[in-house]
Short mmCIF file of C-alpha atoms and ligand atoms in Angstrom, two decimals:
data_model
loop_
_atom_site.label_atom_id
_atom_site.label_comp_id
_atom_site.label_asym_id
_atom_site.label_seq_id
_atom_site.Cartn_x
_atom_site.Cartn_y
_atom_site.Cartn_z
CA MET A 26 0.00 0.00 0.00
CA SER A 27 1.48 3.37 -0.98
CA PHE A 28 2.28 6.02 1.62
CA LEU A 29 3.62 9.57 1.89
CA GLU A 30 5.84 11.03 4.59
CA ILE A 31 5.62 14.79 4.65
CA GLU A 32 8.23 16.97 6.38
CA LYS A 33 7.18 20.03 8.31
CA CYS A 34 7.86 23.29 6.51
CA ASP A 35 6.77 26.92 6.15
CA ASP A 36 8.12 30.05 4.50
CA PHE A 37 7.17 29.65 0.84
CA ASP A 38 6.16 32.03 -1.94
CA LEU A 39 4.73 30.28 -4.99
CA GLU A 40 2.65 30.77 -8.10
CA ILE A 41 0.87 27.55 -9.16
CA LYS A 42 -0.46 27.25 -12.70
CA SER A 43 -0.99 23.50 -12.64
CA ILE A 44 -3.83 22.86 -10.17
CA ALA A 45 -5.86 19.98 -11.66
CA SER A 46 -8.75 20.90 -13.98
CA ASP A 47 -12.26 20.96 -12.58
CA LYS A 48 -13.59 17.45 -12.03
CA SER A 49 -17.31 18.28 -12.13
CA ILE A 50 -17.01 20.17 -15.42
CA SER A 51 -14.74 17.50 -16.94
CA HIS A 52 -17.22 14.67 -16.24
CA ARG A 53 -20.03 16.80 -17.62
CA SER A 54 -18.22 17.84 -20.78
CA ALA A 55 -17.55 14.19 -21.69
CA ILE A 56 -21.15 13.11 -21.02
CA PHE A 57 -22.84 16.19 -22.51
CA SER A 58 -20.88 15.87 -25.75
CA LEU A 59 -23.18 12.87 -26.42
CA LEU A 60 -26.17 15.22 -26.54
CA SER A 61 -24.98 16.88 -29.75
CA ASP A 62 -24.67 15.58 -33.31
CA LYS A 63 -21.39 17.43 -33.91
CA PRO A 64 -17.92 17.08 -32.37
CA SER A 65 -17.22 18.90 -29.10
CA ARG A 66 -13.85 20.50 -28.34
CA ILE A 67 -12.66 20.38 -24.76
CA LYS A 68 -9.49 22.12 -23.63
CA ASN A 69 -7.75 21.19 -20.36
CA TYR A 70 -9.81 18.04 -19.65
CA LEU A 71 -8.88 16.58 -16.25
CA GLN A 72 -6.39 13.73 -16.79
CA ALA A 73 -7.27 11.91 -13.57
CA GLU A 74 -8.53 8.39 -12.99
CA ASP A 75 -12.19 9.35 -12.38
CA THR A 76 -12.61 11.52 -15.44
CA LEU A 77 -10.56 9.22 -17.69
CA ASN A 78 -12.99 6.43 -16.71
CA THR A 79 -15.88 8.65 -17.82
CA LEU A 80 -14.14 9.22 -21.14
CA LYS A 81 -13.81 5.45 -21.61
CA ILE A 82 -17.53 5.06 -20.90
CA VAL A 83 -18.37 7.69 -23.51
CA GLU A 84 -16.15 5.81 -25.96
CA LYS A 85 -17.86 2.49 -25.19
CA LEU A 86 -21.18 4.20 -25.93
CA GLY A 87 -19.93 4.85 -29.47
CA ALA A 88 -18.16 8.24 -29.34
CA LYS A 89 -14.86 8.78 -31.15
CA ILE A 90 -12.23 10.38 -28.93
CA GLU A 91 -9.25 12.16 -30.47
CA GLU A 92 -6.65 14.09 -28.58
CA ASN A 93 -4.03 16.57 -29.71
CA SER A 94 -1.76 18.87 -27.72
CA GLU A 95 -4.45 21.56 -27.61
CA PHE A 96 -7.79 19.86 -27.05
CA LEU A 97 -9.86 16.72 -26.82
CA LYS A 98 -12.28 16.14 -29.66
CA ILE A 99 -15.33 14.01 -28.89
CA THR A 100 -17.40 13.00 -31.92
CA PRO A 101 -20.74 11.61 -30.73
CA PRO A 102 -22.29 8.53 -32.37
CA LYS A 103 -25.53 8.95 -34.35
CA ASP A 104 -27.25 6.67 -31.84
CA ILE A 105 -25.90 5.53 -28.50
CA LYS A 106 -24.31 2.11 -28.92
CA GLU A 107 -25.26 -0.76 -26.64
CA PRO A 108 -21.86 -1.68 -25.15
CA ASP A 109 -20.77 -5.32 -25.09
CA ASP A 110 -19.10 -4.82 -21.73
CA VAL A 111 -19.88 -3.26 -18.35
CA LEU A 112 -19.28 0.48 -17.89
CA ASP A 113 -16.66 1.11 -15.19
CA CYS A 114 -17.25 4.26 -13.11
CA GLY A 115 -14.24 3.50 -10.85
CA ASN A 116 -14.47 5.61 -7.69
CA SER A 117 -16.82 8.23 -9.08
CA GLY A 118 -20.32 8.83 -7.74
CA THR A 119 -20.72 11.69 -10.21
CA ALA A 120 -20.09 9.39 -13.20
CA MET A 121 -22.43 6.67 -11.93
CA ARG A 122 -25.31 8.94 -10.95
CA LEU A 123 -25.18 11.14 -14.06
CA MET A 124 -24.93 8.05 -16.25
CA CYS A 125 -28.06 6.59 -14.61
CA GLY A 126 -30.04 9.63 -15.74
CA PHE A 127 -28.41 9.78 -19.15
CA LEU A 128 -28.82 6.08 -20.01
CA SER A 129 -32.25 5.41 -18.55
CA ASN A 130 -33.93 6.81 -21.69
CA LYS A 131 -31.51 5.29 -24.25
CA LYS A 132 -32.34 2.20 -26.29
CA GLY A 133 -30.34 -0.77 -25.00
CA PHE A 134 -29.00 -2.55 -21.95
CA PHE A 135 -26.25 -1.02 -19.80
CA VAL A 136 -24.44 -2.17 -16.66
CA LEU A 137 -22.69 0.37 -14.43
CA HIS A 138 -20.21 -0.76 -11.83
CA GLY A 139 -17.45 0.77 -9.71
CA ASP A 140 -14.75 0.05 -7.15
CA LYS A 141 -15.28 -1.33 -3.62
CA TYR A 142 -15.91 2.18 -2.26
CA LEU A 143 -18.44 3.20 -4.90
CA SER A 144 -20.41 -0.02 -4.46
CA GLN A 145 -21.07 1.02 -0.82
CA ARG A 146 -22.50 4.43 -1.77
CA PRO A 147 -26.26 5.02 -2.00
CA MET A 148 -27.66 5.02 -5.52
CA ASN A 149 -31.34 5.01 -4.53
CA ARG A 150 -31.30 8.81 -4.38
CA VAL A 151 -31.28 8.74 -8.21
CA ILE A 152 -32.81 5.30 -8.88
CA LYS A 153 -36.00 6.00 -6.90
CA PRO A 154 -37.04 9.22 -8.68
CA LEU A 155 -35.95 7.74 -12.02
CA LYS A 156 -38.07 4.62 -11.47
CA ASN A 157 -41.03 6.88 -10.65
CA ILE A 158 -40.90 8.30 -14.17
CA GLY A 159 -40.66 4.88 -15.81
CA ALA A 160 -36.95 3.99 -15.70
CA LYS A 161 -36.04 0.31 -15.60
CA ILE A 162 -33.05 0.06 -13.28
CA ASP A 163 -32.06 -2.70 -10.92
CA GLY A 164 -29.17 -3.22 -8.55
CA ARG A 165 -28.18 -4.80 -5.25
CA ASP A 166 -30.59 -4.34 -2.36
CA GLU A 167 -33.57 -3.53 -4.62
CA GLY A 168 -31.65 -1.06 -6.71
CA SER A 169 -29.94 0.80 -3.87
CA TYR A 170 -26.34 -0.17 -4.66
CA SER A 171 -24.23 -0.90 -7.72
CA PRO A 172 -23.65 -2.82 -9.92
CA LEU A 173 -26.67 -1.33 -11.63
CA ALA A 174 -28.43 -2.76 -14.68
CA ILE A 175 -30.36 -0.32 -16.86
CA ARG A 176 -32.76 -1.20 -19.65
CA GLY A 177 -33.45 2.09 -21.46
CA SER A 178 -37.13 3.06 -21.76
CA LYS A 179 -39.46 5.96 -22.49
CA LEU A 180 -39.66 8.29 -19.51
CA THR A 181 -42.32 10.82 -18.53
CA SER A 182 -41.87 14.40 -17.37
CA PHE A 183 -41.76 14.99 -13.60
CA LYS A 184 -42.36 17.38 -10.75
CA TYR A 185 -39.76 16.30 -8.22
CA LYS A 186 -38.88 17.84 -4.88
CA SER A 187 -35.53 16.40 -3.87
CA PRO A 188 -34.94 15.91 -0.14
CA ILE A 189 -31.21 16.66 -0.62
CA ALA A 190 -29.28 19.49 -2.26
CA SER A 191 -27.28 17.31 -4.64
CA ALA A 192 -25.94 18.35 -8.04
CA GLN A 193 -25.56 14.68 -8.94
CA VAL A 194 -29.26 13.94 -8.36
CA LYS A 195 -30.28 17.19 -10.06
CA SER A 196 -28.10 16.45 -13.09
CA ALA A 197 -29.32 12.84 -13.38
CA MET A 198 -32.93 14.04 -13.37
CA ILE A 199 -32.26 16.78 -15.93
CA LEU A 200 -30.50 14.30 -18.24
CA SER A 201 -33.33 11.78 -17.93
CA VAL A 202 -35.93 14.06 -19.50
CA LEU A 203 -33.99 16.59 -21.54
CA ARG A 204 -34.07 14.63 -24.79
CA SER A 205 -36.98 12.32 -24.04
CA ALA A 206 -40.04 13.77 -22.27
CA ASP A 207 -42.56 15.85 -24.21
CA LYS A 208 -43.60 18.21 -21.42
CA ILE A 209 -41.76 20.59 -19.08
CA SER A 210 -40.34 18.95 -15.92
CA TYR A 211 -39.89 20.73 -12.59
CA TYR A 212 -37.09 20.05 -10.11
CA LYS A 213 -36.76 21.63 -6.69
CA GLU A 214 -33.93 21.22 -4.18
CA PRO A 215 -33.69 22.44 -0.56
CA HIS A 216 -30.79 24.78 -1.51
CA LEU A 217 -29.10 25.47 -4.80
CA SER A 218 -26.36 22.86 -5.44
CA ARG A 219 -23.51 23.46 -7.90
CA ASP A 220 -25.07 24.62 -11.16
CA HIS A 221 -22.63 23.54 -13.91
CA THR A 222 -25.21 21.27 -15.55
CA GLU A 223 -27.70 24.10 -16.01
CA ARG A 224 -25.01 26.53 -17.23
CA MET A 225 -23.39 24.10 -19.66
CA LEU A 226 -26.59 22.69 -21.14
CA ASN A 227 -28.02 26.19 -21.61
CA GLY A 228 -24.77 27.12 -23.34
CA MET A 229 -25.41 24.16 -25.67
CA GLY A 230 -28.87 25.52 -26.53
CA ALA A 231 -31.09 23.73 -23.98
CA LYS A 232 -33.74 25.64 -22.06
CA ILE A 233 -33.33 25.12 -18.33
CA ILE A 234 -34.69 27.97 -16.24
CA THR A 235 -34.72 28.59 -12.51
CA ASN A 236 -38.11 30.22 -11.91
CA GLU A 237 -39.25 32.67 -9.21
CA LYS A 238 -40.20 29.75 -6.90
CA SER A 239 -36.55 28.52 -7.10
CA GLU A 240 -37.75 25.53 -9.12
CA ILE A 241 -35.80 24.42 -12.13
CA GLU A 242 -37.90 24.13 -15.29
CA ILE A 243 -36.51 21.65 -17.81
CA TYR A 244 -37.90 22.12 -21.31
CA PRO A 245 -37.63 19.12 -23.64
CA SER A 246 -34.97 19.62 -26.34
CA LEU A 247 -35.78 16.96 -28.88
CA GLN A 248 -33.25 18.26 -31.41
CA PRO A 249 -29.53 17.57 -30.82
CA LEU A 250 -27.82 20.31 -28.83
CA LYS A 251 -24.95 22.47 -30.09
CA PRO A 252 -21.51 20.95 -29.44
CA LEU A 253 -19.37 22.15 -26.55
CA ASP A 254 -16.38 24.38 -27.13
CA ILE A 255 -14.99 24.76 -23.66
CA TYR A 256 -11.84 25.48 -21.66
CA ILE A 257 -11.93 23.80 -18.26
CA PRO A 258 -10.44 25.96 -15.48
CA SER A 259 -8.66 24.64 -12.38
CA ASP A 260 -10.75 22.92 -9.73
CA PRO A 261 -11.40 25.13 -6.68
CA SER A 262 -11.76 22.01 -4.50
CA SER A 263 -8.22 20.97 -5.48
CA ALA A 264 -6.88 24.53 -5.18
CA PHE A 265 -8.31 24.71 -1.66
CA PHE A 266 -5.72 22.25 -0.28
CA PHE A 267 -3.01 24.78 -1.12
CA ALA A 268 -5.07 27.70 0.19
CA VAL A 269 -5.23 25.92 3.57
CA ALA A 270 -1.53 24.98 3.33
CA THR A 271 -0.66 28.67 2.95
CA ALA A 272 -3.07 30.00 5.57
CA ILE A 273 -1.66 27.64 8.26
CA SER A 274 2.04 28.14 7.38
CA LYS A 275 4.20 31.01 8.58
CA ASN A 276 5.57 33.68 6.21
CA SER A 277 3.97 32.21 3.11
CA LYS A 278 2.08 33.33 0.04
CA ILE A 279 0.57 31.47 -2.90
CA ILE A 280 -1.05 32.52 -6.17
CA LEU A 281 -3.38 29.85 -7.55
CA LYS A 282 -3.87 30.59 -11.25
CA ASN A 283 -7.00 30.23 -13.42
CA VAL A 284 -9.33 28.73 -10.85
CA LEU A 285 -13.08 28.29 -11.32
CA LEU A 286 -14.76 30.96 -9.15
CA ASN A 287 -18.40 29.88 -9.57
CA PRO A 288 -20.17 31.10 -6.38
CA THR A 289 -21.52 27.58 -5.66
CA ARG A 290 -17.91 26.34 -5.49
CA ILE A 291 -15.90 28.89 -3.48
CA GLU A 292 -17.79 28.86 -0.20
CA ALA A 293 -14.88 27.13 1.56
CA PHE A 294 -12.58 30.03 0.58
CA GLU A 295 -15.22 32.40 1.99
CA VAL A 296 -15.33 30.47 5.28
CA LEU A 297 -11.52 30.48 5.48
CA LYS A 298 -11.66 34.24 4.91
CA ARG A 299 -14.17 34.60 7.77
CA MET A 300 -11.72 32.62 9.93
CA GLY A 301 -9.23 35.43 9.32
CA ALA A 302 -7.34 34.25 6.24
CA ASP A 303 -5.98 36.81 3.81
CA ILE A 304 -7.58 35.73 0.49
CA LYS A 305 -8.11 37.78 -2.66
CA TYR A 306 -9.70 36.90 -5.99
CA ILE A 307 -8.53 38.43 -9.25
CA ILE A 308 -11.28 37.81 -11.80
CA LYS A 309 -10.02 37.24 -15.36
CA ASP A 310 -12.86 35.72 -17.38
CA GLU A 311 -16.64 35.51 -17.10
CA LYS A 312 -17.68 33.78 -20.34
CA TYR A 313 -19.35 30.47 -19.26
CA GLU A 314 -18.10 30.54 -15.71
CA ILE A 315 -16.21 33.07 -13.58
CA VAL A 316 -12.49 32.23 -13.66
CA GLY A 317 -9.58 33.97 -11.95
CA ASP A 318 -6.54 33.80 -9.68
CA ILE A 319 -6.71 33.33 -5.93
CA VAL A 320 -4.04 34.91 -3.74
CA VAL A 321 -3.62 33.53 -0.21
CA LYS A 322 -1.22 34.67 2.53
CA SER A 323 -0.28 33.25 5.95
CA SER A 324 -2.82 34.27 8.53
CA LYS A 325 -3.85 33.91 12.16
CA LEU A 326 -7.05 31.88 12.11
CA LYS A 327 -9.94 31.82 14.55
CA GLY A 328 -12.57 29.12 15.06
CA ILE A 329 -15.89 29.29 13.25
CA GLU A 330 -19.32 27.62 13.12
CA VAL A 331 -20.37 26.29 9.71
CA GLY A 332 -23.96 25.12 9.23
CA GLU A 333 -25.26 26.84 6.10
CA ASN A 334 -24.66 26.49 2.37
CA ILE A 335 -23.19 23.07 3.11
CA ALA A 336 -23.67 21.82 -0.47
CA TRP A 337 -21.35 24.64 -1.59
CA LEU A 338 -18.41 23.45 0.49
CA ILE A 339 -19.10 19.77 1.10
CA ASP A 340 -15.97 18.57 -0.77
CA GLU A 341 -13.70 21.05 1.02
CA LEU A 342 -14.77 20.21 4.61
CA PRO A 343 -11.89 17.72 5.19
CA ALA A 344 -9.30 20.37 4.21
CA LEU A 345 -11.21 23.00 6.18
CA SER A 346 -10.99 20.72 9.24
CA ILE A 347 -7.19 21.11 9.07
CA ALA A 348 -7.56 24.91 9.10
CA MET A 349 -10.01 24.57 12.04
CA SER A 350 -7.44 22.46 13.91
CA CYS A 351 -4.87 25.27 13.52
CA ALA A 352 -7.32 28.03 14.50
CA LYS A 353 -7.73 29.62 17.91
CA GLY A 354 -10.81 28.32 19.71
CA LYS A 355 -13.68 26.05 18.84
CA SER A 356 -15.06 25.29 15.38
CA VAL A 357 -18.30 23.47 14.64
CA VAL A 358 -19.57 21.84 11.43
CA LYS A 359 -23.26 20.89 11.41
CA ASN A 360 -26.05 20.03 8.93
CA ALA A 361 -23.44 18.04 7.02
CA LYS A 362 -24.66 14.45 7.25
CA GLU A 363 -23.98 14.10 3.50
CA LEU A 364 -20.33 13.77 4.58
CA ARG A 365 -21.22 10.25 5.75
CA VAL A 366 -21.85 9.04 2.17
CA LYS A 367 -18.88 10.52 0.31
CA GLU A 368 -15.83 8.51 -0.83
CA SER A 369 -15.51 7.57 2.88
CA ASP A 370 -17.63 8.44 5.93
CA ARG A 371 -15.86 11.79 6.16
CA ILE A 372 -17.24 12.63 9.62
CA LYS A 373 -15.58 9.53 11.00
CA THR A 374 -12.40 9.69 8.93
CA VAL A 375 -11.79 13.37 9.76
CA VAL A 376 -12.50 12.93 13.49
CA ASP A 377 -10.49 9.70 13.90
CA ASN A 378 -7.48 11.06 12.06
CA LEU A 379 -7.50 14.44 13.85
CA GLN A 380 -7.59 12.63 17.18
CA LYS A 381 -4.48 10.70 16.13
CA CYS A 382 -2.84 14.10 15.57
CA GLY A 383 -3.68 15.18 19.12
CA ILE A 384 -6.58 17.47 18.20
CA LYS A 385 -9.64 17.46 20.47
CA THR A 386 -12.78 16.64 18.51
CA LYS A 387 -16.34 15.55 19.10
CA GLU A 388 -18.33 13.59 16.53
CA TYR A 389 -21.95 14.59 15.84
CA LYS A 390 -24.47 12.73 13.70
CA ASP A 391 -24.31 15.53 11.14
CA GLY A 392 -20.86 17.01 11.66
CA TYR A 393 -18.17 17.56 14.30
CA GLU A 394 -16.58 19.93 16.76
CA ILE A 395 -12.87 20.77 16.63
CA ILE A 396 -10.88 22.57 19.32
CA GLY A 397 -7.97 24.34 17.68
CA GLY A 398 -4.52 23.35 18.95
CA GLU A 399 -1.32 22.01 17.50
CA ILE A 400 -1.46 19.27 14.88
CA LYS A 401 1.15 16.72 15.93
CA SER A 402 2.99 14.38 13.61
CA ALA A 403 1.11 11.05 13.35
CA GLU A 404 0.51 8.06 11.10
CA ILE A 405 -2.95 8.30 9.58
CA ASN A 406 -5.05 6.33 7.09
CA SER A 407 -6.86 7.82 4.11
CA PHE A 408 -9.46 5.00 4.07
CA GLY A 409 -9.09 5.11 0.28
CA ASP A 410 -10.48 8.66 0.18
CA HIS A 411 -8.49 11.12 -1.96
CA ARG A 412 -9.63 14.22 -0.07
CA ILE A 413 -8.70 12.72 3.32
CA ALA A 414 -5.25 11.76 1.97
CA MET A 415 -4.57 15.26 0.59
CA SER A 416 -5.96 17.11 3.64
CA PHE A 417 -3.68 15.23 6.03
CA ALA A 418 -0.70 15.59 3.70
CA ILE A 419 -1.23 19.36 4.00
CA ALA A 420 -1.60 19.04 7.78
CA GLY A 421 1.91 17.52 7.72
CA LEU A 422 3.39 20.96 6.99
CA VAL A 423 2.84 21.82 10.68
CA ASP A 424 4.80 18.97 12.32
CA GLY A 425 5.26 16.21 9.72
CA MET A 426 2.84 13.37 8.85
CA LYS A 427 2.76 9.83 7.49
CA VAL A 428 -0.31 9.27 5.32
CA ASN A 429 -1.10 5.67 4.37
CA ASP A 430 -3.11 4.48 1.36
CA THR A 431 -2.39 7.41 -0.94
CA GLU A 432 -3.02 5.76 -4.34
CA CYS A 433 -6.50 7.34 -4.28
CA ILE A 434 -5.00 10.83 -4.84
CA LYS A 435 -4.82 10.08 -8.55
CA THR A 436 -8.61 9.85 -8.83
CA SER A 437 -8.85 13.67 -8.79
CA PHE A 438 -5.42 15.36 -8.52
CA PRO A 439 -2.57 13.29 -10.02
CA ASN A 440 0.03 16.10 -9.76
CA PHE A 441 -0.82 16.98 -6.14
CA ILE A 442 2.42 15.47 -4.84
CA ASP A 443 4.51 17.31 -7.47
CA ILE A 444 3.03 20.62 -6.32
CA LEU A 445 3.44 19.78 -2.62
CA LYS A 446 7.10 18.94 -3.38
CA LYS A 447 7.60 22.61 -4.31
CA ILE A 448 6.78 23.40 -0.66
CA THR A 449 8.39 20.60 1.34
CA ARG A 450 10.31 17.32 1.25
CA ILE A 451 8.22 14.20 0.75
CA LYS A 452 9.14 10.54 0.96
CA ILE A 453 6.99 8.31 -1.21
CA GLY A 454 6.81 4.59 -0.42
CA ASN A 455 4.92 1.45 -1.29
C1 S3P B 520 -20.55 16.71 -7.65
C2 S3P B 520 -21.49 16.98 -6.70
C3 S3P B 520 -21.29 16.77 -5.26
C4 S3P B 520 -19.81 16.65 -4.92
C5 S3P B 520 -19.08 15.74 -5.87
C6 S3P B 520 -19.19 16.25 -7.28
C7 S3P B 520 -20.88 16.92 -9.07
O1 S3P B 520 -21.96 15.59 -4.85
O2 S3P B 520 -19.66 16.19 -3.59
O3 S3P B 520 -17.71 15.66 -5.52
O4 S3P B 520 -19.98 17.00 -9.92
O5 S3P B 520 -22.08 17.00 -9.38
P1 S3P B 520 -23.53 15.60 -4.49
O6 S3P B 520 -24.24 16.12 -5.65
O7 S3P B 520 -23.88 14.18 -4.21
O8 S3P B 520 -23.65 16.46 -3.28
#
């Protein structure tokens, strides 16, 4: 099993241009290219395990993928091909859930499967509402867990009020009716989740409107959509590890270049700012999405309570827990029970690992409490979760750290270690 040993370090001044491309937008650009009848051009597609798996799925469904030094060209098939093999989503909930919505109205038989972590994650949140509109999907435990078998069928429009703010559920439902139902569908979520699906599909000519009741209206688009011509900016969730690294280190500054600044994705930076961090955004582009540089400097942090807009910072909470551990006073995270069903049970994995580092914590059903102190060098386990591995690698800057089971980092941020090496010395082992 691979491990990393990180040496303590501070005092750095860096400009990073190579933060991994946005994962959410990469998955979507591969899948959405199948909604057009012309080739899509995608620049800066994320070359990580999760998104490369999605590309392979798109290829198995009949798309032609060509790559040159500038962009990825995805030529969609005339009709989706029934694959003669299972479709491997690897570790990615986004791929599996979006594919459920996309495939449930396509002619043919499709099997989705994933790794040992993905097969433990709940799929009924998409399967149930999809079955209600006529989808034929089955899986383990009455369709709750993968592998999932889908027999494409005609679906009806819906009026669905989702109990959770989830962009994966929202996107699956949008994809299920966009090219198949003949009436408008309505989707409502408790709070707005990340909105890349709406933005990108509207950019491709679909009509998806958020009305005055905060419901999303999905108009059927029976004609093929326009192809995508997109540049994918850096992922704010990946950039955030280095924002935390800088905020908790002494005498340090970092410039994170060309990061996606969509308001539904930078809430963790806003929380870190409210904790006292010196963070500035320099906006450079606002075409499809807001994109810019983020400048972070060493700061004295104070504890904070986080209980709102959780969907906007759910992926960054493990890294934020490291900042909370270095802050003065108590921090609380609540209303975050979704953390329990991510790549690991992130309430448990954050709390257990912080305790190993000598930080006082309390576990709640829907979050945790952290008393800021000094993160001590320890040997921790990632539990196969990329964000836990990277968060604790960053924590190692304070007093050193051994992080076990670090293979998972390549699912979202393959050059994470190369960037961290610009800050400190790292021993990599197997
Ligand atoms: C994602 C949505 C979020 C997020 C995940 C990526 C997406 O999940 O945690 O990493 O690309 O739609 P949920 O929609 O389940 O909250």
